[in-house]
Each structure stands twice: as structure tokens, then as C-alpha cells.
Amino acid sequence: MYRVAISGTGLFTPSEVITNAELVAAYNAYAEQQNAANFAAIEAGEKQPLPMSNEEFIVKASGIERRYVMDKTGVLDPNIMRPVLRERSDDELSIMAEISVAAAKEALEKAGRTAEDVDAVICAASNHERAYPAISIEVQQALGIKGFAFDMNVACSSATFGIQAAADMIRSGSARAILMVNPEITSGHHEWRDRDCHFIFGDVCTAVLLERAETATSSNAWEILSTRCATEFSNNIRNNNGFLRRTREGHMQDRRDMQFMQEGRRVFKQVVPWVAELMQSHLADEGVKPEELDRMWLHQANKSMNDLIGSRVLGREPSREEQPNVLQEYANTSSAGSIIAFNKFSDDLPADSLGVICSFGAGYSAGSVIVKKLATA
Ligand code: CO8
């Protein structure tokens, strides 16, 4: 059995930013437009008017201040309210593969590795541009990696589940090094016309290079001490779109459930204790005391959720250094969130530092990865 390390991470950040002010202005213009169009039905009590959104609520309820997206023009146009992306020909690199390649190059460079060192690619994300051929195989070809590749989806926990899958393969010897990418174009399956959730998501892509700890030479390499994944069925976060859509009556209708839907408050209440318990039991089983942790890189969905989970695990409120948040800038980027935090806030820690990467989301699904910084210099 080999020991496994994360030896490099990469981050692709889209160039377009939507502030809360821009988002609220666009949504409110849309809501006013809809209310004017439905004036008679609203007056007759047959329809409810769409309520207005506001910036103060968004920051207070979530901690989110802005988000990056692949296209802001379509999202902010009250007549469109979704990103508008050019359709690519079958011979062009797909958009998910393109952003994956950008993030992957940074991860490889940081790890001091090239395509020849890598034996597999995993594309782990909460939605995929197409069913086949796999995005990961496209990335594999674009980077010139031999071996094999596959796509997987565990919603917001795709990255931590991907880390466990890759770590297990490296541990057993079926691959020397594995590149995992998390292209999250959440703007494509988000519902920008729903006041209750229109502020939640943003686009990004992260990449993680995993290899044998024995071969890791990067100055910011972290040994994976243990991984733990958990799932428990819940309908509270759901998207009913899928390949059987065209088999159903009225499949072309603009149905709300074809985009992201959630019972946000229930998710909050149920997921906080579940994830805190998962982290606590994982740490206890591995003989790691919470006070020994130097950092926790949590899923980035909601600041209060993270504060609560961190407080339960540590038994006190974690400082910003101990538990860095990136959601104020990136919003919820699904599976990429904890990896963005790790990418931005891990290289300052000294050798032997201990940390946990933890994700949680639809499914429900949650993943916990205990890591220790290697002394590679
Ligand atoms: N502006 C003003 N008021 C608002 C707004 C708004 N934008 N939205 C809601 N309100 C109002 C509500 O109507 C309600 O009013 P009232 O009290 O009069 O009924 C009041 O504000 C409070 O509303 P909520 O109860 O909904 O507000 P919360 O305090 O619960 O906050 C949150 C809402 C922020 C959504 C919170 O519940 C939350 O963060 N929950 C957890 C969400 C979460 O973590 N979800 C995980 C989803 S991510 C995932 O799993 C990945 C899925 C795959 C990716 C999908 C990509 C698209």
C-alpha cells in the first residue's frame, strides 16, 4: 500500500463578476415585469405577485457578496435570466473541458508534474455538459495524459468523493498519480428567477493533483491520512432535469424543477448536525483531537452554516484563519468550494500542520478528508 498526498491544486476563476447590487437590480426588474404582465390575475387573487429581493437579506442570510460567472449579460437581462454561452462544434474543446484544462495546468505546475506522471483523470462535478464522451476523457486528451478517465457526480460533495476514489486507487497501486477536476458551471442549472435562491451560486473550476506521498516534491504537499464519505437520501435539494425529460408529456415546458430547487431552511437545520457529527467521529476514529487541527476548509454554501459546524467541531468559534471562507467572493461553487479555500489558504502553514477538507450538499452527501502537511523541502 502506498501513502497518498495532494501535491498541487489549481483554480480557474471566470473573468465576469456579478455583485449583489447588480443581481438584485436584474431580479427586481424581472419581478416588476412579471407582476405588470400578470396584473389582472394578481388583482383577481388568482396569482401571487413576485416578491422583491434585497442586498441586505442576501449578505445577512448567506454571507455572499458577489459571484463569478461564465456569462453575466444573459443572467442580468430581465428578458433572459440565464447565461448565454456559444454552442461549440463537436471538434472544439467543450466549455467544461476548457476550464478544467486551465485549472489542471496550475495544479500540475504546482506539483512539479507533467502529463507523463499522471495515470488517470477524474472529472467530479455537480452537473455535466453531456453524458458522453466523458469530459474527463476530453481533458485527458487535451493534456496528453495516458491511462484512463471517468466522470462522476455527487453534487456538492463531488470533489471530496473524487479525492477518496483517487486516493484509494493510488494507495492500492492502480495509478501513480491522478488529476481530479471540478468544473462547476452552476449558472447553467441555477434558477436566477427565484428570489429565494437567486443569489446562492457562482461558476469556477478547481483541480487537484494526487500522487504517492513518497514521490511528492511540492513545497505545499499534504498527505491524506484518512477519507470518509457519507450519504443519506433527501429531496430537500433536487433537480429533476435529465435524459428522460423528452419521454414525458409537456417536456418542453419551462418547469421550475428543471433547475436547482431546495428547501433551504430544512437543509440548514438537517445538514449542520449531520456534518459536524461526521467530522467529529472521523477525527475521533483517526485519533485526531479537534484542538490539534490547524485549519478546516469547509464547503462554501453559507457563512452561518460554516460557523456553526466549525463551532461544534472545535467546541468554540473558529477564527477566520482556522476556517477561511471564500463564499463572500465566489458564492456557493458546489463541489469546488472547499478546494478553492484549500487552494488559497494552505501554503502558509508549516510542515506537520493538520487539517480537514469537508464538503456537504445534495443527496444528502458529505465527505471528510484529514490531511497533514508533508516536510518536502
Ligand atoms: N430577498 C429578500 N427576502 C428574501 C429573499 C431575498 N432574496 N429570499 C428569501 N427572503 C425572505 C423569505 O421569503 C422569508 O420571508 P418570511 O420570513 O416573511 O417568510 C425570509 O426572507 C427568510 O427566508 P428563508 O427562511 O428562506 O431564509 P434563510 O434564513 O433560511 O436563508 C438560505 C436562506 C440562505 C438559502 C439558507 O436557508 C441556506 O443557506 N440554507 C442552506 C442551503 C444549502 O447549503 N444548500 C446546499 C445547496 S448546494 C448543493 O447541494 C449543490 C447542489 C448542486 C449545485 C446546483 C448548482 C445550481
Short mmCIF file of C-alpha atoms and ligand atoms in Angstrom, two decimals:
data_model
loop_
_atom_site.label_atom_id
_atom_site.label_comp_id
_atom_site.label_asym_id
_atom_site.label_seq_id
_atom_site.Cartn_x
_atom_site.Cartn_y
_atom_site.Cartn_z
CA MET A 1 0.00 0.00 0.00
CA TYR A 2 1.25 3.47 -0.87
CA ARG A 3 0.77 6.66 1.11
CA VAL A 4 -1.09 9.39 -0.81
CA ALA A 5 -0.65 13.16 -0.97
CA ILE A 6 -2.32 16.17 -2.55
CA SER A 7 0.70 17.76 -4.18
CA GLY A 8 -0.91 20.56 -6.21
CA THR A 9 -4.16 22.41 -6.69
CA GLY A 10 -5.33 24.76 -9.43
CA LEU A 11 -8.08 27.33 -9.75
CA PHE A 12 -9.79 28.79 -12.80
CA THR A 13 -11.82 31.90 -11.97
CA PRO A 14 -14.14 33.33 -14.68
CA SER A 15 -13.46 36.94 -15.64
CA GLU A 16 -17.06 38.13 -15.17
CA VAL A 17 -18.34 39.17 -11.73
CA ILE A 18 -21.92 39.82 -10.59
CA THR A 19 -22.26 41.89 -7.42
CA ASN A 20 -25.30 41.54 -5.16
CA ALA A 21 -26.39 45.04 -6.26
CA GLU A 22 -26.35 44.05 -9.96
CA LEU A 23 -28.09 40.75 -9.22
CA VAL A 24 -30.86 42.32 -7.15
CA ALA A 25 -31.44 45.08 -9.74
CA ALA A 26 -31.82 42.47 -12.51
CA TYR A 27 -34.10 40.20 -10.45
CA ASN A 28 -36.30 43.08 -9.28
CA ALA A 29 -36.65 44.38 -12.86
CA TYR A 30 -37.71 40.85 -13.88
CA ALA A 31 -40.19 40.60 -10.97
CA GLU A 32 -41.71 44.01 -11.78
CA GLN A 33 -42.03 43.00 -15.41
CA GLN A 34 -43.78 39.74 -14.46
CA ASN A 35 -46.08 41.47 -11.97
CA ALA A 36 -47.10 44.05 -14.62
CA ALA A 37 -47.77 41.27 -17.14
CA ASN A 38 -49.87 39.37 -14.58
CA PHE A 39 -51.60 42.46 -13.17
CA ALA A 40 -55.17 41.27 -13.83
CA ALA A 41 -54.60 37.80 -12.37
CA ILE A 42 -52.89 39.29 -9.31
CA GLU A 43 -55.75 41.79 -8.82
CA ALA A 44 -58.27 38.93 -9.10
CA GLY A 45 -56.32 36.97 -6.44
CA GLU A 46 -55.54 34.20 -8.93
CA LYS A 47 -51.79 34.76 -8.78
CA GLN A 48 -49.33 35.94 -6.13
CA PRO A 49 -47.09 38.85 -7.12
CA LEU A 50 -43.38 38.03 -7.23
CA PRO A 51 -41.69 39.50 -4.12
CA MET A 52 -38.67 41.79 -4.43
CA SER A 53 -35.13 40.78 -3.41
CA ASN A 54 -32.66 42.90 -1.45
CA GLU A 55 -28.92 43.01 -0.85
CA GLU A 56 -29.09 43.25 2.94
CA PHE A 57 -31.03 39.97 3.15
CA ILE A 58 -28.53 38.19 0.92
CA VAL A 59 -25.47 39.20 2.94
CA LYS A 60 -27.18 38.53 6.28
CA ALA A 61 -28.66 35.15 5.30
CA SER A 62 -25.66 33.79 3.40
CA GLY A 63 -22.52 35.95 3.71
CA ILE A 64 -22.32 36.12 -0.11
CA GLU A 65 -21.29 39.48 -1.61
CA ARG A 66 -20.61 38.58 -5.25
CA ARG A 67 -20.00 35.66 -7.59
CA TYR A 68 -18.08 34.88 -10.78
CA VAL A 69 -19.97 33.60 -13.81
CA MET A 70 -19.15 32.44 -17.34
CA ASP A 71 -21.64 34.98 -18.75
CA LYS A 72 -23.23 37.83 -16.84
CA THR A 73 -25.04 39.56 -19.71
CA GLY A 74 -27.71 36.88 -20.07
CA VAL A 75 -28.10 36.40 -16.31
CA LEU A 76 -28.65 40.13 -15.77
CA ASP A 77 -31.05 40.62 -18.69
CA PRO A 78 -34.61 40.52 -17.22
CA ASN A 79 -35.80 39.02 -20.52
CA ILE A 80 -33.29 36.15 -20.39
CA MET A 81 -32.21 35.41 -16.76
CA ARG A 82 -29.74 32.64 -17.65
CA PRO A 83 -26.21 32.60 -19.05
CA VAL A 84 -25.91 32.73 -22.84
CA LEU A 85 -22.99 30.60 -23.99
CA ARG A 86 -21.96 29.94 -27.57
CA GLU A 87 -22.63 26.39 -28.73
CA ARG A 88 -19.35 24.73 -29.65
CA SER A 89 -18.83 22.30 -32.50
CA ASP A 90 -18.04 18.66 -31.70
CA ASP A 91 -14.44 19.29 -32.77
CA GLU A 92 -13.90 22.14 -30.32
CA LEU A 93 -12.92 21.69 -26.69
CA SER A 94 -16.10 21.76 -24.58
CA ILE A 95 -16.50 24.60 -22.11
CA MET A 96 -16.21 22.30 -19.07
CA ALA A 97 -13.07 20.71 -20.50
CA GLU A 98 -11.59 24.12 -21.30
CA ILE A 99 -11.88 25.46 -17.75
CA SER A 100 -10.70 22.10 -16.39
CA VAL A 101 -7.56 22.26 -18.51
CA ALA A 102 -6.82 25.78 -17.21
CA ALA A 103 -7.15 24.69 -13.55
CA ALA A 104 -5.31 21.40 -14.21
CA LYS A 105 -2.27 23.15 -15.68
CA GLU A 106 -1.85 25.15 -12.47
CA ALA A 107 -2.22 22.02 -10.30
CA LEU A 108 0.38 20.14 -12.37
CA GLU A 109 2.79 23.07 -12.28
CA LYS A 110 2.46 23.48 -8.50
CA ALA A 111 3.05 19.75 -8.04
CA GLY A 112 6.06 19.90 -10.38
CA ARG A 113 4.46 17.20 -12.54
CA THR A 114 3.79 16.74 -16.26
CA ALA A 115 1.21 14.70 -18.19
CA GLU A 116 3.62 11.73 -18.29
CA ASP A 117 3.48 11.43 -14.49
CA VAL A 118 -0.33 11.13 -14.43
CA ASP A 119 -2.23 7.86 -14.97
CA ALA A 120 -5.86 8.97 -14.69
CA VAL A 121 -8.26 11.92 -14.82
CA ILE A 122 -11.47 12.23 -12.82
CA CYS A 123 -14.00 14.96 -13.64
CA ALA A 124 -16.06 15.32 -10.45
CA ALA A 125 -18.82 17.92 -10.69
CA SER A 126 -22.48 18.50 -9.84
CA ASN A 127 -23.60 18.53 -13.46
CA HIS A 128 -22.02 17.56 -16.77
CA GLU A 129 -22.28 19.25 -20.12
CA ARG A 130 -23.18 15.97 -21.83
CA ALA A 131 -23.47 12.31 -20.99
CA TYR A 132 -20.71 11.04 -23.28
CA PRO A 133 -17.99 11.03 -24.33
CA ALA A 134 -16.82 11.92 -20.81
CA ILE A 135 -15.50 15.42 -20.13
CA SER A 136 -12.61 13.79 -18.24
CA ILE A 137 -11.55 11.88 -21.38
CA GLU A 138 -11.58 15.14 -23.30
CA VAL A 139 -9.36 16.70 -20.60
CA GLN A 140 -7.13 13.63 -20.70
CA GLN A 141 -6.67 14.05 -24.46
CA ALA A 142 -6.18 17.83 -24.28
CA LEU A 143 -3.38 17.39 -21.72
CA GLY A 144 -1.83 14.34 -23.38
CA ILE A 145 -2.35 12.03 -20.41
CA LYS A 146 -2.19 8.26 -20.99
CA GLY A 147 -4.22 5.78 -18.91
CA PHE A 148 -7.92 6.27 -18.18
CA ALA A 149 -10.53 8.85 -17.22
CA PHE A 150 -14.11 9.00 -15.97
CA ASP A 151 -16.78 11.48 -14.88
CA MET A 152 -18.61 11.33 -11.56
CA ASN A 153 -21.31 13.37 -9.84
CA VAL A 154 -22.02 13.59 -6.11
CA ALA A 155 -23.35 17.19 -6.25
CA CYS A 156 -21.54 19.46 -3.78
CA SER A 157 -19.52 16.51 -2.45
CA SER A 158 -18.13 15.53 -5.86
CA ALA A 159 -14.61 16.76 -5.02
CA THR A 160 -14.22 15.00 -1.67
CA PHE A 161 -15.71 11.78 -3.08
CA GLY A 162 -13.33 12.21 -6.05
CA ILE A 163 -10.41 12.59 -3.64
CA GLN A 164 -11.41 9.37 -1.87
CA ALA A 165 -11.74 7.49 -5.18
CA ALA A 166 -8.35 8.77 -6.39
CA ALA A 167 -6.64 8.18 -3.04
CA ASP A 168 -7.89 4.59 -2.89
CA MET A 169 -6.58 3.89 -6.40
CA ILE A 170 -3.18 5.40 -5.67
CA ARG A 171 -2.99 3.61 -2.32
CA SER A 172 -3.62 0.23 -3.96
CA GLY A 173 -1.20 0.88 -6.83
CA SER A 174 -3.61 1.04 -9.78
CA ALA A 175 -2.40 4.58 -10.59
CA ARG A 176 0.72 6.55 -9.64
CA ALA A 177 -0.88 9.99 -9.85
CA ILE A 178 -4.43 11.17 -10.58
CA LEU A 179 -5.71 14.53 -11.70
CA MET A 180 -9.17 15.48 -10.44
CA VAL A 181 -11.01 18.47 -11.91
CA ASN A 182 -14.21 20.16 -10.66
CA PRO A 183 -15.65 22.36 -13.41
CA GLU A 184 -18.72 23.89 -11.77
CA ILE A 185 -20.80 25.94 -14.21
CA THR A 186 -23.62 26.23 -11.69
CA SER A 187 -25.07 29.24 -13.54
CA GLY A 188 -26.33 26.80 -16.20
CA HIS A 189 -28.57 24.83 -13.84
CA HIS A 190 -29.35 27.55 -11.32
CA GLU A 191 -32.75 29.31 -11.22
CA TRP A 192 -31.95 33.00 -11.44
CA ARG A 193 -35.69 33.87 -11.45
CA ASP A 194 -36.33 32.52 -7.94
CA ARG A 195 -35.93 35.23 -5.28
CA ASP A 196 -35.30 32.67 -2.51
CA CYS A 197 -32.16 31.25 -4.12
CA HIS A 198 -31.08 33.54 -6.99
CA PHE A 199 -28.05 34.77 -5.02
CA ILE A 200 -26.59 31.42 -4.00
CA PHE A 201 -24.34 30.16 -6.80
CA GLY A 202 -21.28 31.06 -8.86
CA ASP A 203 -19.03 29.46 -11.50
CA VAL A 204 -15.45 28.25 -11.09
CA CYS A 205 -13.18 25.26 -11.74
CA THR A 206 -10.71 23.65 -9.34
CA ALA A 207 -8.17 20.90 -9.91
CA VAL A 208 -6.33 18.60 -7.51
CA LEU A 209 -3.26 16.51 -8.28
CA LEU A 210 -2.91 13.42 -6.08
CA GLU A 211 0.17 11.23 -6.10
CA ARG A 212 2.20 8.85 -3.94
CA ALA A 213 3.41 10.75 -0.85
CA GLU A 214 6.80 9.13 -1.39
CA THR A 215 7.22 10.96 -4.72
CA ALA A 216 5.69 14.34 -3.77
CA THR A 217 8.24 17.16 -4.01
CA SER A 218 5.98 20.23 -3.92
CA SER A 219 6.57 22.67 -1.05
CA ASN A 220 2.82 22.53 -0.33
CA ALA A 221 2.12 18.78 -0.32
CA TRP A 222 -0.43 17.32 2.11
CA GLU A 223 -0.60 13.66 2.98
CA ILE A 224 -4.11 12.24 3.05
CA LEU A 225 -4.33 10.50 6.43
CA SER A 226 -7.91 9.32 6.02
CA THR A 227 -11.07 9.91 3.99
CA ARG A 228 -14.70 9.32 4.90
CA CYS A 229 -17.76 9.67 2.66
CA ALA A 230 -21.42 9.52 3.73
CA THR A 231 -24.80 9.78 2.00
CA GLU A 232 -28.38 9.91 3.25
CA PHE A 233 -31.33 10.35 0.87
CA SER A 234 -33.14 13.70 0.92
CA ASN A 235 -35.44 15.51 -1.52
CA ASN A 236 -34.60 18.87 0.02
CA ILE A 237 -32.09 19.70 -2.73
CA ARG A 238 -33.27 18.48 -6.11
CA ASN A 239 -33.07 18.94 -9.89
CA ASN A 240 -35.46 16.84 -11.99
CA ASN A 241 -33.87 17.55 -15.36
CA GLY A 242 -32.35 14.56 -17.10
CA PHE A 243 -32.28 12.36 -20.16
CA LEU A 244 -35.82 11.01 -19.65
CA ARG A 245 -37.27 14.52 -19.93
CA ARG A 246 -38.27 14.07 -23.58
CA THR A 247 -40.20 10.89 -22.76
CA ARG A 248 -42.72 12.86 -20.68
CA GLU A 249 -45.82 14.88 -21.52
CA GLY A 250 -45.15 18.60 -21.83
CA HIS A 251 -41.41 18.08 -21.68
CA MET A 252 -40.67 21.37 -23.41
CA GLN A 253 -42.41 23.41 -20.72
CA ASP A 254 -40.39 25.90 -18.71
CA ARG A 255 -40.73 23.95 -15.46
CA ARG A 256 -39.25 25.18 -12.18
CA ASP A 257 -37.97 21.72 -11.24
CA MET A 258 -35.73 21.55 -14.32
CA GLN A 259 -33.34 23.84 -12.40
CA PHE A 260 -31.88 23.72 -8.87
CA MET A 261 -34.52 23.64 -6.12
CA GLN A 262 -34.13 23.48 -2.38
CA GLU A 263 -35.84 23.76 0.98
CA GLY A 264 -33.02 25.97 2.25
CA ARG A 265 -34.05 26.20 5.87
CA ARG A 266 -34.53 22.42 6.20
CA VAL A 267 -31.16 21.83 4.54
CA PHE A 268 -29.55 24.19 7.00
CA LYS A 269 -31.13 22.52 10.06
CA GLN A 270 -30.52 18.93 8.98
CA VAL A 271 -27.09 19.22 7.42
CA VAL A 272 -25.31 21.18 10.19
CA PRO A 273 -25.58 18.45 12.91
CA TRP A 274 -25.07 15.63 10.38
CA VAL A 275 -21.82 17.09 9.03
CA ALA A 276 -20.49 18.14 12.45
CA GLU A 277 -21.08 14.58 13.69
CA LEU A 278 -19.37 13.11 10.60
CA MET A 279 -16.29 15.28 11.15
CA GLN A 280 -16.17 14.62 14.90
CA SER A 281 -16.47 10.85 14.54
CA HIS A 282 -13.98 10.76 11.66
CA LEU A 283 -11.41 12.71 13.69
CA ALA A 284 -12.03 10.57 16.82
CA ASP A 285 -11.66 7.31 14.88
CA GLU A 286 -8.34 8.53 13.47
CA GLY A 287 -7.10 9.64 16.89
CA VAL A 288 -7.01 13.33 15.96
CA LYS A 289 -8.18 15.72 18.68
CA PRO A 290 -10.10 18.79 17.42
CA GLU A 291 -7.63 21.06 19.23
CA GLU A 292 -4.82 19.57 17.12
CA LEU A 293 -6.40 20.90 13.91
CA ASP A 294 -4.67 23.89 12.35
CA ARG A 295 -7.25 24.51 9.64
CA MET A 296 -10.63 23.42 8.28
CA TRP A 297 -11.50 24.03 4.63
CA LEU A 298 -15.28 23.63 4.58
CA HIS A 299 -17.81 23.56 1.76
CA GLN A 300 -18.77 27.13 0.92
CA ALA A 301 -22.57 27.34 0.97
CA ASN A 302 -23.45 29.62 3.82
CA LYS A 303 -21.32 31.51 6.36
CA SER A 304 -23.60 30.80 9.35
CA MET A 305 -23.64 27.10 8.47
CA ASN A 306 -19.85 27.01 8.42
CA ASP A 307 -19.61 28.98 11.69
CA LEU A 308 -21.97 26.51 13.36
CA ILE A 309 -20.25 23.38 12.03
CA GLY A 310 -16.82 24.77 12.96
CA SER A 311 -18.03 25.68 16.47
CA ARG A 312 -19.46 22.21 17.04
CA VAL A 313 -16.25 20.52 15.91
CA LEU A 314 -13.85 22.75 17.85
CA GLY A 315 -16.13 23.41 20.84
CA ARG A 316 -15.63 27.15 20.28
CA GLU A 317 -15.98 29.61 17.42
CA PRO A 318 -13.19 29.09 14.86
CA SER A 319 -11.12 32.12 13.84
CA ARG A 320 -11.04 33.26 10.21
CA GLU A 321 -7.53 31.83 9.93
CA GLU A 322 -8.60 28.44 11.27
CA GLN A 323 -11.62 28.23 8.99
CA PRO A 324 -11.24 30.50 5.96
CA ASN A 325 -14.31 31.42 3.92
CA VAL A 326 -14.28 32.30 0.22
CA LEU A 327 -18.04 32.40 -0.31
CA GLN A 328 -18.22 36.18 0.14
CA GLU A 329 -16.29 36.41 -3.16
CA TYR A 330 -17.19 33.18 -5.00
CA ALA A 331 -20.65 32.33 -3.56
CA ASN A 332 -21.52 28.61 -3.49
CA THR A 333 -19.50 26.93 -6.24
CA SER A 334 -20.81 23.47 -5.36
CA SER A 335 -18.04 20.85 -5.13
CA ALA A 336 -15.26 23.36 -5.83
CA GLY A 337 -15.85 25.48 -2.70
CA SER A 338 -13.70 23.62 -0.16
CA ILE A 339 -10.97 23.18 -2.78
CA ILE A 340 -10.88 26.94 -3.52
CA ALA A 341 -10.42 27.52 0.22
CA PHE A 342 -7.65 24.88 0.34
CA ASN A 343 -6.02 26.35 -2.79
CA LYS A 344 -5.93 29.85 -1.36
CA PHE A 345 -5.25 29.10 2.30
CA SER A 346 -2.90 26.15 2.78
CA ASP A 347 0.60 27.08 1.68
CA ASP A 348 1.18 29.42 4.67
CA LEU A 349 1.08 26.52 7.16
CA PRO A 350 4.28 24.74 8.29
CA ALA A 351 5.13 21.05 7.94
CA ASP A 352 3.13 18.67 10.18
CA SER A 353 0.10 21.01 10.26
CA LEU A 354 -3.18 19.11 10.43
CA GLY A 355 -6.38 19.99 8.60
CA VAL A 356 -9.72 18.74 7.29
CA ILE A 357 -11.28 19.34 3.88
CA CYS A 358 -15.04 18.83 4.23
CA SER A 359 -17.94 19.06 1.79
CA PHE A 360 -21.70 18.66 2.10
CA GLY A 361 -24.72 19.07 -0.14
CA ALA A 362 -27.37 17.43 -2.28
CA GLY A 363 -28.04 13.76 -1.81
CA TYR A 364 -27.51 14.46 1.08
CA SER A 365 -23.82 13.79 0.68
CA ALA A 366 -20.81 14.69 2.81
CA GLY A 367 -17.10 13.98 2.59
CA SER A 368 -14.30 14.49 5.10
CA VAL A 369 -10.59 14.34 4.22
CA ILE A 370 -7.99 14.55 7.02
CA VAL A 371 -4.65 15.86 5.77
CA LYS A 372 -1.20 16.53 7.22
CA LYS A 373 1.39 18.80 5.62
CA LEU A 374 4.49 16.99 4.44
CA ALA A 375 8.01 18.23 5.07
CA THR A 376 9.15 18.08 1.44
CA ALA A 377 11.60 20.99 1.21
N1 CO8 B 1 -34.55 38.96 -0.55
C1 CO8 B 1 -35.35 39.33 0.47
N2 CO8 B 1 -36.03 38.46 1.24
C2 CO8 B 1 -35.90 37.15 0.96
C3 CO8 B 1 -35.07 36.69 -0.10
C4 CO8 B 1 -34.38 37.65 -0.87
N3 CO8 B 1 -33.57 37.32 -1.88
N4 CO8 B 1 -35.12 35.34 -0.13
C5 CO8 B 1 -35.95 34.94 0.85
N5 CO8 B 1 -36.42 36.04 1.51
C6 CO8 B 1 -37.37 36.06 2.64
C7 CO8 B 1 -38.25 34.82 2.70
O1 CO8 B 1 -39.40 34.96 1.89
C8 CO8 B 1 -38.59 34.76 4.16
O2 CO8 B 1 -39.59 35.68 4.44
P1 CO8 B 1 -40.71 35.37 5.61
O3 CO8 B 1 -39.92 35.23 6.87
O4 CO8 B 1 -41.59 36.56 5.56
O5 CO8 B 1 -41.37 34.08 5.20
C9 CO8 B 1 -37.33 35.26 4.84
O6 CO8 B 1 -36.64 36.05 3.86
C10 CO8 B 1 -36.43 34.14 5.30
O7 CO8 B 1 -36.29 33.20 4.21
P2 CO8 B 1 -35.58 31.81 4.35
O8 CO8 B 1 -36.20 31.08 5.50
O9 CO8 B 1 -35.56 31.13 3.02
O10 CO8 B 1 -34.11 32.33 4.70
P3 CO8 B 1 -32.95 31.60 5.45
O11 CO8 B 1 -32.56 32.41 6.61
O12 CO8 B 1 -33.20 30.16 5.65
O13 CO8 B 1 -31.77 31.74 4.37
C11 CO8 B 1 -30.68 30.39 2.71
C12 CO8 B 1 -31.92 31.18 3.09
C13 CO8 B 1 -29.51 31.37 2.58
C14 CO8 B 1 -30.92 29.70 1.38
C15 CO8 B 1 -30.36 29.36 3.82
O14 CO8 B 1 -31.51 28.64 4.16
C16 CO8 B 1 -29.28 28.38 3.44
O15 CO8 B 1 -28.17 28.74 3.11
N6 CO8 B 1 -29.59 27.08 3.55
C17 CO8 B 1 -28.64 26.03 3.24
C18 CO8 B 1 -28.53 25.95 1.78
C19 CO8 B 1 -27.53 24.97 1.36
O16 CO8 B 1 -26.48 24.79 1.91
N7 CO8 B 1 -27.86 24.33 0.29
C20 CO8 B 1 -26.97 23.46 -0.33
C21 CO8 B 1 -27.25 23.59 -1.76
S1 CO8 B 1 -25.87 23.39 -2.71
C22 CO8 B 1 -25.77 21.77 -3.19
O17 CO8 B 1 -26.11 20.86 -2.56
C23 CO8 B 1 -25.24 21.53 -4.55
C24 CO8 B 1 -26.34 21.25 -5.48
C25 CO8 B 1 -25.81 21.18 -6.87
C26 CO8 B 1 -25.38 22.52 -7.40
C27 CO8 B 1 -26.50 23.25 -8.01
C28 CO8 B 1 -25.99 24.42 -8.81
C29 CO8 B 1 -27.10 25.27 -9.41
#
